[in-house]
C-alpha positions as a printed Julia matrix, in Angstrom:
227×3 Matrix{Float64}:
   0.0    0.0     0.0
   1.28   3.45   -0.88
  -0.85   5.3     1.67
   0.12   8.62    3.16
  -0.52   8.67    6.9
  -2.36  11.53    8.46
  -1.09  13.24   11.55
  -3.2   13.47   14.7
  -4.49  16.95   13.82
  -5.52  15.9    10.31
  -7.34  12.86   11.68
  -9.23  15.06   14.13
 -10.21  17.47   11.35
 -11.23  14.58    9.12
 -13.48  13.26   11.88
 -14.86  16.69   12.73
 -15.85  17.47    9.13
 -17.45  14.08    8.53
 -20.7   15.21   10.18
 -23.17  17.52    8.41
 -24.2   19.34   11.6
 -20.59  20.18   12.42
 -19.85  21.42    8.9
 -22.99  23.56    9.14
 -21.85  24.96   12.5
 -18.46  25.86   11.1
 -20.03  27.48    8.05
 -22.27  29.65   10.28
 -19.31  30.69   12.44
 -17.32  31.66    9.36
 -20.15  34.04    8.5
 -19.83  35.67   11.95
 -16.32  37.06   12.55
 -17.4   38.35   15.97
 -18.38  34.85   17.0
 -21.54  33.43   18.51
 -22.76  31.64   21.61
 -24.0   28.06   21.77
 -27.64  29.06   22.37
 -27.72  31.33   19.3
 -26.11  28.63   17.18
 -28.6   26.05   18.42
 -31.5   28.32   17.49
 -29.99  29.04   14.06
 -29.52  25.36   13.2
 -32.52  23.9    15.0
 -30.42  21.73   17.31
 -30.44  21.17   21.07
 -27.9   23.39   22.78
 -26.17  20.4    24.4
 -25.77  18.81   20.97
 -24.27  22.05   19.68
 -21.83  22.21   22.58
 -20.7   18.63   21.88
 -20.15  19.45   18.2
 -18.28  22.64   19.11
 -16.03  20.69   21.46
 -15.01  18.38   18.61
 -14.44  21.3    16.25
 -12.34  23.05   18.89
 -10.31  19.89   19.54
  -9.61  19.72   15.79
  -8.37  23.32   15.78
 -11.22  24.58   13.6
 -12.96  26.63   16.31
 -11.7   28.71   19.24
 -13.65  29.77   22.31
 -13.21  32.49   24.91
 -15.31  34.14   27.63
 -17.11  37.27   26.51
 -16.02  40.43   28.35
 -19.21  42.4    28.98
 -18.24  44.48   31.98
 -21.15  43.16   34.07
 -21.33  40.8    37.0
 -22.13  37.13   36.53
 -20.74  34.22   34.63
 -19.57  35.36   31.19
 -20.97  33.81   28.03
 -18.62  31.61   25.99
 -18.17  32.9    22.46
 -17.09  30.59   19.65
 -15.23  31.75   16.54
 -14.03  29.94   13.43
 -10.26  29.64   13.14
  -9.67  31.13    9.72
  -6.1   29.93    9.42
  -7.06  26.26    9.43
  -6.79  25.95    5.68
  -9.53  23.3     5.62
 -12.34  23.59    3.12
 -15.79  22.87    4.47
 -17.85  20.8     2.07
 -21.13  22.37    1.07
 -23.86  20.96    3.32
 -26.38  20.95    0.48
 -24.07  18.77   -1.57
 -23.57  16.46    1.4
 -27.33  15.97    1.59
 -27.61  15.5    -2.17
 -24.78  12.95   -2.11
 -26.48  11.04    0.68
 -29.81  10.93   -1.15
 -28.17   9.98   -4.45
 -26.01   7.25   -2.91
 -28.89   5.8    -0.95
 -31.19   5.83   -3.97
 -28.64   4.14   -6.21
 -27.78   1.54   -3.57
 -31.45   0.57   -3.24
 -32.08   0.53   -6.99
 -32.11  -2.4    -9.37
 -29.23  -3.3   -11.68
 -25.65  -2.35  -10.85
 -25.65   0.67   -8.49
 -21.86   1.11   -8.65
 -21.81   1.12  -12.47
 -24.73   3.57  -12.53
 -22.86   5.81  -10.07
 -19.76   5.76  -12.28
 -21.78   6.76  -15.36
 -23.34   9.65  -13.42
 -19.88  10.63  -12.21
 -18.5   10.67  -15.75
 -21.2   13.1   -16.86
 -20.44  15.27  -13.83
 -16.69  15.14  -14.52
 -17.16  16.16  -18.16
 -19.22  19.11  -17.0
 -16.55  20.1   -14.46
 -13.87  20.0   -17.16
 -15.97  22.03  -19.59
 -16.89  24.6   -16.95
 -13.24  24.95  -15.97
 -12.33  26.09  -19.47
  -8.8   24.7   -19.11
  -8.7   23.18  -22.61
  -7.32  19.83  -23.77
  -3.81  18.45  -23.86
  -2.98  17.5   -27.47
  -0.2   15.0   -26.65
  -0.65  14.03  -22.99
   2.19  12.23  -21.26
   1.79  10.1   -18.15
   3.3   12.94  -16.12
   0.76  15.39  -17.57
  -2.07  12.96  -16.79
  -0.9   12.61  -13.19
  -0.61  16.4   -12.83
  -4.08  16.94  -14.32
  -5.58  14.21  -12.1
  -3.95  15.69   -8.99
  -5.3   19.15   -9.83
  -8.8   17.76  -10.34
  -8.7   15.82   -7.07
  -7.58  18.99   -5.28
 -10.5   20.82   -6.87
 -12.87  18.07   -5.7
 -11.56  18.57   -2.14
  -9.61  15.33   -1.58
  -6.24  16.84   -0.51
  -4.26  14.57   -2.88
  -0.59  13.68   -2.46
   1.59  11.5    -4.7
   3.26   8.49   -3.15
   7.01   9.18   -2.86
   8.0    5.99   -4.7
   5.35   6.15   -7.44
   3.72   9.44   -8.54
   1.03   7.4   -10.3
  -0.35   6.42   -6.88
  -2.23   9.4    -5.45
  -3.24   9.29   -1.82
  -6.54  11.0    -0.97
  -5.96  12.39    2.5
  -9.39  13.93    3.01
 -12.83  12.83    1.85
 -15.32  15.7     1.78
 -18.14  13.15    1.91
 -16.69  10.67    4.4
 -19.96  10.08    6.23
 -21.76   9.14    3.0
 -18.81   7.12    1.68
 -18.64   5.07    4.86
 -22.3    4.1     4.42
 -22.2    3.51    0.63
 -18.52   3.04   -0.33
 -19.15   1.27   -3.65
 -21.54   3.95   -4.88
 -19.72   7.06   -3.63
 -16.23   5.91   -4.62
 -17.36   4.83   -8.09
 -19.14   8.18   -8.48
 -15.88  10.02   -7.85
 -13.86   7.61   -9.98
 -16.28   8.31  -12.82
 -15.99  12.05  -12.25
 -12.2   11.89  -12.45
 -12.31   9.68  -15.55
 -14.86  11.92  -17.3
 -12.88  15.08  -16.56
  -9.61  13.54  -17.73
 -11.13  12.21  -20.96
 -12.62  15.62  -21.71
  -9.13  17.1   -21.29
  -7.71  14.57  -23.78
  -6.34  12.0   -21.3
  -7.25   8.37  -21.9
  -5.8    6.22  -19.15
  -6.54   3.32  -16.85
  -7.7    4.47  -13.43
  -8.62   2.65  -10.26
  -9.76   3.92   -6.89
  -8.94   1.87   -3.8
 -11.27   2.85   -0.94
  -9.93   3.09    2.62
  -6.48   1.59    2.17
  -6.05   2.98    5.67
  -8.91   4.01    7.98
  -8.53   7.61    6.8
  -7.13   7.49    3.25
  -8.06   6.17   -0.18
  -5.88   5.86   -3.28
  -6.22   6.63   -6.97
  -3.9    4.61   -9.19
  -2.97   5.7   -12.7
  -1.46   2.91  -14.82
């Protein structure tokens, strides 16, 4: 296995962002530079305040949120204010897409025929659209190195934090899954969807190559292999 191990902080962030409620909390806090209290966040998201506090604790442990007592100049216990840590460098997947991915994966998994093959075909159409929308053009004489570079750029765009294996650049480790919660429930469907997306985008850019996606080669990483 050519997996790239994640450090403790990356694993915590991976875990923290695998839940839709926590990604929603972080998105709300990023909209509020002055921060917010747990009660206000609970009201905004329709969650119990104790649930919100538990989610905030995980986000804070992962270094995505910071908390501090509010200085109001009045007597009494100060309110705890939570703020997003903007320097985290972690992209929060769109919660609407998370929900769509969950519905799509669940529907395909329950359907007749071959759900994984259907997911890959859907992914290919999506990937072609991504490549066309990007307006990056096609490579007339693509080399293996150019294919690997294009694939890595696409995987970065999809939010997978890719990194080439040191002994084989054709093995790309995916160090973050933006849809980990859905992938854990429907790995065949979700992984084939993203394999199809990568294949469709590469073919649109003029790259015809053999691809494979190996889900969860470690508990926190997957691999794309370009042969």
